Coordinates of C-alpha atoms in Angstrom, one line a residue:
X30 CA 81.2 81.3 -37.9
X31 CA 77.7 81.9 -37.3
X32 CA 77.5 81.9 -41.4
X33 CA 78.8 78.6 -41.7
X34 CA 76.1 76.9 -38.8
X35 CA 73.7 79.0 -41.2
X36 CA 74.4 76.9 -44.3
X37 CA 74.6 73.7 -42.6
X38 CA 71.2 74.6 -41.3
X39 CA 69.5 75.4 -44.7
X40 CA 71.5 72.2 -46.3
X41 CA 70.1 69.5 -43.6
X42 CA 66.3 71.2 -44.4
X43 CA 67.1 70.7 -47.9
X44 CA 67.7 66.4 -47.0
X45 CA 64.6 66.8 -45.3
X46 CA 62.8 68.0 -47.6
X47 CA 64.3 65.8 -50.6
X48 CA 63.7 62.3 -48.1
X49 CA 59.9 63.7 -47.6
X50 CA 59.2 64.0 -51.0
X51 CA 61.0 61.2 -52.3
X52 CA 58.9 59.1 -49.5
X53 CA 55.6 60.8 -50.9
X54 CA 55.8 59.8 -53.9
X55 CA 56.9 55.8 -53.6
X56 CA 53.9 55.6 -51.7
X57 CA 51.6 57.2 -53.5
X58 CA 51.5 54.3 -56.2
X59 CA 50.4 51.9 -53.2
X60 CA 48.2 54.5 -51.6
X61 CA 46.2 54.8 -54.6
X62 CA 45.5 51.2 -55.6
X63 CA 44.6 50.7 -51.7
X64 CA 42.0 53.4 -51.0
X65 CA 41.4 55.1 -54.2
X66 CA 37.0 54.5 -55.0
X67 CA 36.7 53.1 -59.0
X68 CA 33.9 53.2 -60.9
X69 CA 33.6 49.6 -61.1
X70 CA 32.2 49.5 -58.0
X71 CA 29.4 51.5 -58.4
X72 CA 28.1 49.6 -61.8
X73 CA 25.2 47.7 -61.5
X74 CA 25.6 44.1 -60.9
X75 CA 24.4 41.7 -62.9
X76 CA 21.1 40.5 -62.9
X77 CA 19.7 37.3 -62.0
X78 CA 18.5 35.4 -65.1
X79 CA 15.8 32.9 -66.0
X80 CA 13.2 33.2 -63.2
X81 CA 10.6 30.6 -63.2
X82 CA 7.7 29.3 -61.7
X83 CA 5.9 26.1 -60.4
X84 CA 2.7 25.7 -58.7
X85 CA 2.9 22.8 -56.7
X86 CA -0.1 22.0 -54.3
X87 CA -0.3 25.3 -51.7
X88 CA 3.4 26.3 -52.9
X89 CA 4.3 28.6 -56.0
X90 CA 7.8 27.7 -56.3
X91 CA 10.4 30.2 -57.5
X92 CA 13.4 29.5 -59.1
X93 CA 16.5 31.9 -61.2
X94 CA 19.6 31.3 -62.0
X95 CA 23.1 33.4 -60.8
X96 CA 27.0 32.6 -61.6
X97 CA 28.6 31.2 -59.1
X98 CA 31.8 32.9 -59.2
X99 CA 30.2 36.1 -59.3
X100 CA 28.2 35.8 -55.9
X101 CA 30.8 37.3 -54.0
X102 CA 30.3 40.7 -55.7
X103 CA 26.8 40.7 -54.3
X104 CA 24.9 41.3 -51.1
X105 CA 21.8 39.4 -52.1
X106 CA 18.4 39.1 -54.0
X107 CA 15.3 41.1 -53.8
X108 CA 12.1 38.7 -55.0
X109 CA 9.6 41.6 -56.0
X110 CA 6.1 40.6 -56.7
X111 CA 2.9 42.1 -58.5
X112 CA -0.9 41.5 -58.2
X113 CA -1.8 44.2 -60.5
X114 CA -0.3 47.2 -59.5
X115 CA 3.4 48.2 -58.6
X116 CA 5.8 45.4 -57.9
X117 CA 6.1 45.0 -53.9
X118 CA 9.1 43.6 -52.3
X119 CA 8.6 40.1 -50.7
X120 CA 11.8 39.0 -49.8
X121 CA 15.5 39.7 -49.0
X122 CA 17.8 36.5 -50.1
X123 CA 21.6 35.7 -49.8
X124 CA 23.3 35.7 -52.4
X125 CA 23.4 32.0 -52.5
X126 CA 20.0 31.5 -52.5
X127 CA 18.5 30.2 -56.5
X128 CA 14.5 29.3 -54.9
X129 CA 11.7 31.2 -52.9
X130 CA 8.7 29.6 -51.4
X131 CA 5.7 31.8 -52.0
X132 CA 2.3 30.6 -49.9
X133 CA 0.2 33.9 -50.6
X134 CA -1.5 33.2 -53.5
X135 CA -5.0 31.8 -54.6
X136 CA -6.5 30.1 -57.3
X137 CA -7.5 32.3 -60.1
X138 CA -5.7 35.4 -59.9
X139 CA -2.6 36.7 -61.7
X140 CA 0.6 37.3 -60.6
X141 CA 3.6 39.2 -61.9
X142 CA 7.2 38.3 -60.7
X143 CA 10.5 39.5 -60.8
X144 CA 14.1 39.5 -59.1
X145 CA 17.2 42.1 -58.7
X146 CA 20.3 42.0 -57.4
X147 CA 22.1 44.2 -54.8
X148 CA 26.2 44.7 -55.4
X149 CA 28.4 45.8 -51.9
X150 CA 27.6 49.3 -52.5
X151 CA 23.6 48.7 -52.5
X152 CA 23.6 49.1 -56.0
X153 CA 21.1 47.5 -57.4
X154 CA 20.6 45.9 -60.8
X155 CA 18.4 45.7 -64.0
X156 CA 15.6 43.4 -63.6
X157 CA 15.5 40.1 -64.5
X158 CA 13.4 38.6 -66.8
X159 CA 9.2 39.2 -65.6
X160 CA 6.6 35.8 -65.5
X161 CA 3.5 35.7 -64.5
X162 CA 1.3 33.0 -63.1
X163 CA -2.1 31.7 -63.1
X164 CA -2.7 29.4 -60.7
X165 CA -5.1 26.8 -61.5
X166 CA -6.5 23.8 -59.1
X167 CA -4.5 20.9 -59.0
X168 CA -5.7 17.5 -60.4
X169 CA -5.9 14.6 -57.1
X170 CA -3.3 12.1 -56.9
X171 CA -3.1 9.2 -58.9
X172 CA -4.0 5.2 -57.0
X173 CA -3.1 1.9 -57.1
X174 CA 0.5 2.2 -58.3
X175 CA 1.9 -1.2 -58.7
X176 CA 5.2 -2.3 -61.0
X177 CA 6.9 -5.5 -62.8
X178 CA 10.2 -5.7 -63.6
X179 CA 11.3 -6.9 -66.7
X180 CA 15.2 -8.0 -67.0
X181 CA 17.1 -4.2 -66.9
X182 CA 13.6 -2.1 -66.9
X183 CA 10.9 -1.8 -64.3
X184 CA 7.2 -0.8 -65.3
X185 CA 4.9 1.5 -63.2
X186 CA 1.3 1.1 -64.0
X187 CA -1.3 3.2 -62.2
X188 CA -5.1 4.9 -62.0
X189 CA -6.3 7.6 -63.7
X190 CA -7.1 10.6 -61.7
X191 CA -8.9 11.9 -64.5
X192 CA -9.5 13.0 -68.2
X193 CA -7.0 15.5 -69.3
X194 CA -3.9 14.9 -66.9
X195 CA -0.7 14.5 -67.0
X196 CA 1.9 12.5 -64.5
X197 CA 5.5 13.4 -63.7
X198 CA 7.4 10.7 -61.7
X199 CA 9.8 11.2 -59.2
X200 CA 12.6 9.0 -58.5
X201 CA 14.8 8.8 -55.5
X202 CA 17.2 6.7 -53.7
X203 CA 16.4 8.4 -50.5
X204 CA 12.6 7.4 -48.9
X205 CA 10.7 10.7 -48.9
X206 CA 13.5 13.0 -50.5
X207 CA 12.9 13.8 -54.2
X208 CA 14.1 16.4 -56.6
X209 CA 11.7 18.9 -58.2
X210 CA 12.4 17.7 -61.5
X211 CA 10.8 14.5 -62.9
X212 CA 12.9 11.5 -64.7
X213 CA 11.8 12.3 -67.8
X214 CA 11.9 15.6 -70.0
X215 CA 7.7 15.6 -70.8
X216 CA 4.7 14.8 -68.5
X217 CA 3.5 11.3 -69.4
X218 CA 0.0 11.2 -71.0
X219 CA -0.6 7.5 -70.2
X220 CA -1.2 5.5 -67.0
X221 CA 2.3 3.1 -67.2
X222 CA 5.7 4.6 -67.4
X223 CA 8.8 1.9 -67.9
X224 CA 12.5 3.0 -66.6
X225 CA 15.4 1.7 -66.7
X226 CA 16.3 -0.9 -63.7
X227 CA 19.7 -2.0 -61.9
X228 CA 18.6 -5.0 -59.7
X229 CA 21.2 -4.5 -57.2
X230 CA 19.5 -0.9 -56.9
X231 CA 17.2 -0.2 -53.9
X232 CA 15.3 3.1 -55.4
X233 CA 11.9 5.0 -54.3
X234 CA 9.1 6.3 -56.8
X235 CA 6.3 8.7 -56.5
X236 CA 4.4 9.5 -58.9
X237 CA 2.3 13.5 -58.9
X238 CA -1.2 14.4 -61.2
X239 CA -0.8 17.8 -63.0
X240 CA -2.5 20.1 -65.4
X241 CA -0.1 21.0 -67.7
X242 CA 0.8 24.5 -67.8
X243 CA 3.8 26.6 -67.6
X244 CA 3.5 26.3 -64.2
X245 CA 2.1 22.8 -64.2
X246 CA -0.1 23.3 -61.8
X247 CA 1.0 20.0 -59.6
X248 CA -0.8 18.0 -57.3
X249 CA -0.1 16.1 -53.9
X250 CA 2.4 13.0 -54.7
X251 CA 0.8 9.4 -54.5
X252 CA 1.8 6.8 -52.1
X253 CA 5.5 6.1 -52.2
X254 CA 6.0 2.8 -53.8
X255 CA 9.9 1.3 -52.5
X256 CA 11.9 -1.1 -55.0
X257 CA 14.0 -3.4 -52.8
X258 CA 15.3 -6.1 -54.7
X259 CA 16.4 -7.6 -51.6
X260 CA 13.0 -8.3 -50.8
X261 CA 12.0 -10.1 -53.8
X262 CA 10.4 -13.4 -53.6
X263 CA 10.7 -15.6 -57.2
X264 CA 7.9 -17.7 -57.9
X265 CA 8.5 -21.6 -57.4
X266 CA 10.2 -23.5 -60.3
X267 CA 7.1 -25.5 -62.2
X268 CA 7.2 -28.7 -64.4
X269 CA 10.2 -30.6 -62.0
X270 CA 11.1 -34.3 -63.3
X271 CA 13.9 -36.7 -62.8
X272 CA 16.1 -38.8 -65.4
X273 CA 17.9 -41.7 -63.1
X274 CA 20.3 -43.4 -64.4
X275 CA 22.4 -46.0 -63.0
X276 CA 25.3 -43.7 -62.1
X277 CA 23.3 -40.8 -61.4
X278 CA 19.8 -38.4 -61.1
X279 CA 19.4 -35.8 -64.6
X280 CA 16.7 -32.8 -62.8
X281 CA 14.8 -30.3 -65.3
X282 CA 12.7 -27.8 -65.1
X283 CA 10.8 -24.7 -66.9
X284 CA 13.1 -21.6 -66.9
X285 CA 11.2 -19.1 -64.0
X286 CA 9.0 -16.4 -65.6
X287 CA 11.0 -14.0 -63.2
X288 CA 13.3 -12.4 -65.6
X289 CA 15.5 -11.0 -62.6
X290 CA 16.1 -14.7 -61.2
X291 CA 20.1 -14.8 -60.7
X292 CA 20.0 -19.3 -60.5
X293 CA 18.5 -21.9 -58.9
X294 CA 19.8 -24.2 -55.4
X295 CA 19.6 -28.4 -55.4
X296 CA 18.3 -29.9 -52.1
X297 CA 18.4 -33.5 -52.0
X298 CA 16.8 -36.0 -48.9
X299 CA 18.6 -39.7 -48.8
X300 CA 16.6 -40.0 -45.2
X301 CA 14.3 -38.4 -42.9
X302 CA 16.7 -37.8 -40.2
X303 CA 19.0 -35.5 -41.8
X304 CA 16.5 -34.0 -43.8
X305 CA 17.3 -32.2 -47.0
X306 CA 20.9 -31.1 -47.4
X307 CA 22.2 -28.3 -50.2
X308 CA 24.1 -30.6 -52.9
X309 CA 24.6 -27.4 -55.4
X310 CA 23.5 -24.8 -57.6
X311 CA 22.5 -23.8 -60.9
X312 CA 22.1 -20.7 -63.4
X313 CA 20.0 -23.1 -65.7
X314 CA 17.0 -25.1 -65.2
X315 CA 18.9 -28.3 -65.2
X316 CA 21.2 -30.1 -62.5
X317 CA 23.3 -33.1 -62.5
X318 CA 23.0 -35.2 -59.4
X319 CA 26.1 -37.3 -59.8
X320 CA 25.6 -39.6 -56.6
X321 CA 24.8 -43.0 -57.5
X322 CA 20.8 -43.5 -57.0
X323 CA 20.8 -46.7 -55.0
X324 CA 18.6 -45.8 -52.6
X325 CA 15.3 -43.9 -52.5
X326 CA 15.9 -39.9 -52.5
X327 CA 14.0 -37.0 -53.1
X328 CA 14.7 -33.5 -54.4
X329 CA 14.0 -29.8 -53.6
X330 CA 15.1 -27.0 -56.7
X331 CA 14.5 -23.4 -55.5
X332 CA 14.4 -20.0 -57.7
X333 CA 17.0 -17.6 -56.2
X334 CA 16.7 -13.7 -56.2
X335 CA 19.1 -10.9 -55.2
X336 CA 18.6 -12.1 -51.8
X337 CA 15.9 -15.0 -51.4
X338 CA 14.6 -18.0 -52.4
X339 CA 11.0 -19.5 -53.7
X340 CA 9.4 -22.1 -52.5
X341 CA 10.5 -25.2 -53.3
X342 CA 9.3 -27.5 -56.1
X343 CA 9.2 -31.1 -55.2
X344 CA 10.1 -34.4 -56.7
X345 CA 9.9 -37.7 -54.3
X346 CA 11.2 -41.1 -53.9
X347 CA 13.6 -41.2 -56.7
X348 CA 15.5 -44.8 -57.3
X349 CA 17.5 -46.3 -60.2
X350 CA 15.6 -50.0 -60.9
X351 CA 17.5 -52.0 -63.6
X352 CA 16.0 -53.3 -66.2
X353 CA 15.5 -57.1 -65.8

């Protein structure tokens, strides 16, 4: 009897055993993928790529350039900097971050930049790619902006601010917010730039001096000069004259010099007291007044803009007289 409890005994051990290394080894697949360190992570990140410069008034600008999708493998940026010796840290960025701000600097001396990156382990990467600078002084702004639009372009003409400079303009369609890159791919030699216009565009335009370096070496930006089209006033319609006939009143005029001009608006008095009275509109400098010129009338013909009109141009005391 005491046999037989025995080898029940050792035979239930045995299931224990068998269930607790059965259950071992189905998890150890899991286990492993869970908690088990790879190599992978210890690798250095990648670096950051294309670093930058531009001197702009009391600013040295700093830009590089990171994949997206590979920010989340990354704690941040370190910005290091030399000014002849060993590269110094200057900054700890995010690892969204693409631009620095760097205010300690002065005209004349030579600077060495570069930029790393830090992985989750705080491992850190090759460097990127090393500039360095030379700040030189920036050129004044330049004056006296003033424009003309021409049909679907508009032309900025301005001052020289001095032999030897170059102009980036700025473009916006946000008063005082611009981007750091200009409109156009090279820095203007000349005084005028012409761009391409949409009339029912409000837009905002500075215009910035530079040297012309690597860094370009940029000055403050000029006075901000606004396009409203809204606001433009067309000059008055010239060289108004009447045909009358005996059934009705033939009205020309020169075309208006303003190319944006969108048509022109009829006013015609009959008598004092109600005054002069919209009879229609044109989009050519000719109208057809079709009311019977019996009596003594005068006409008003305004140029219309996006939004308003000239002043008027004036013909009085029109009458049809038959012959006799």
């Amino acid at each position: 009897m005491i046999e037989l409890r025995i080898q029940k005994s050792e035979v239930r051990f045995g299931l224990f055993i068998f269930c607790l290394l059965f259950t071992v080894y189905c998890l150890l697949p899991s286990c492993g993928k869970k908690g088990d360190p790879t190599l992978k992570s210890y690798e250095k990140p990648d670096p950051p790529s294309a670093l930058r410069a531009v001197h702009r008034e009391s600013e040295i600008i700093l830009l590089w350039e990171f994949p997206k999708d590979k920010e989340p493998a990354i704690k941040g940026f370190y910005l290091m900097k030399s000014t002849g010796g060993d590269f110094e840290k200057i900054a700890t960025l995010e690892n969204n971050k693409r631009s620095y701000i760097d205010n300690d600097f002065k005209i004349g001396s030579k600077y060495k930049y570069k930029i790393v990156s830090q992985n989750l382990k705080n491992v850190i990467s090759n460097d990127s790619n090393i500039i360095q600078i030379d700040p030189e002084t920036v050129p004044p702004p330049p004056g006296k902006i003033l424009f003309k639009v021409e049909h679907d372009s508009l032309t900025l003409n301005w001052e020289s601010a001095g032999d030897r400079i170059l102009y980036n303009i700025y473009k916006s369609n946000e008063k005082g917010i611009y981007r750091l890159m200009p409109v156009h791919k090279e820095p203007i030699k000349e005084t005028s730039f012409r761009d391409n216009f949409a009339i029912k565009g409000h837009v905002y335009y500075t215009i910035r001096s530079l040297v012309g370096s690597d860094i370009r070496d940029e000055g403050p930006a000029s006075g901000e000069v606004e396009i409203n089209p809204l606001e433009f006033v067309p000059s008055s319609p010239s060289g108004l004259q009447a045909i009358v006939k005996k059934e009705n009143v033939y009205l020309s005029w020169k075309e208006s010099p303003d190319t944006w001009v969108v048509g022109y608006k009829v006013y015609r008095e009959i008598n004092k007291q109600e005054g002069f009275i919209f009879i229609g509109d044109t989009q050519t400098p000719a109208f057809l007044d079709k009311d019977k010129p019996s009596t003594k009338r005068s006409y008003r013909v305004t140029a219309l803009g996006p939004s308003k009109e000239s002043l008027p141009a004036e013909i009085r005391n029109i009458v049809f007289i038959p012959y006799r």
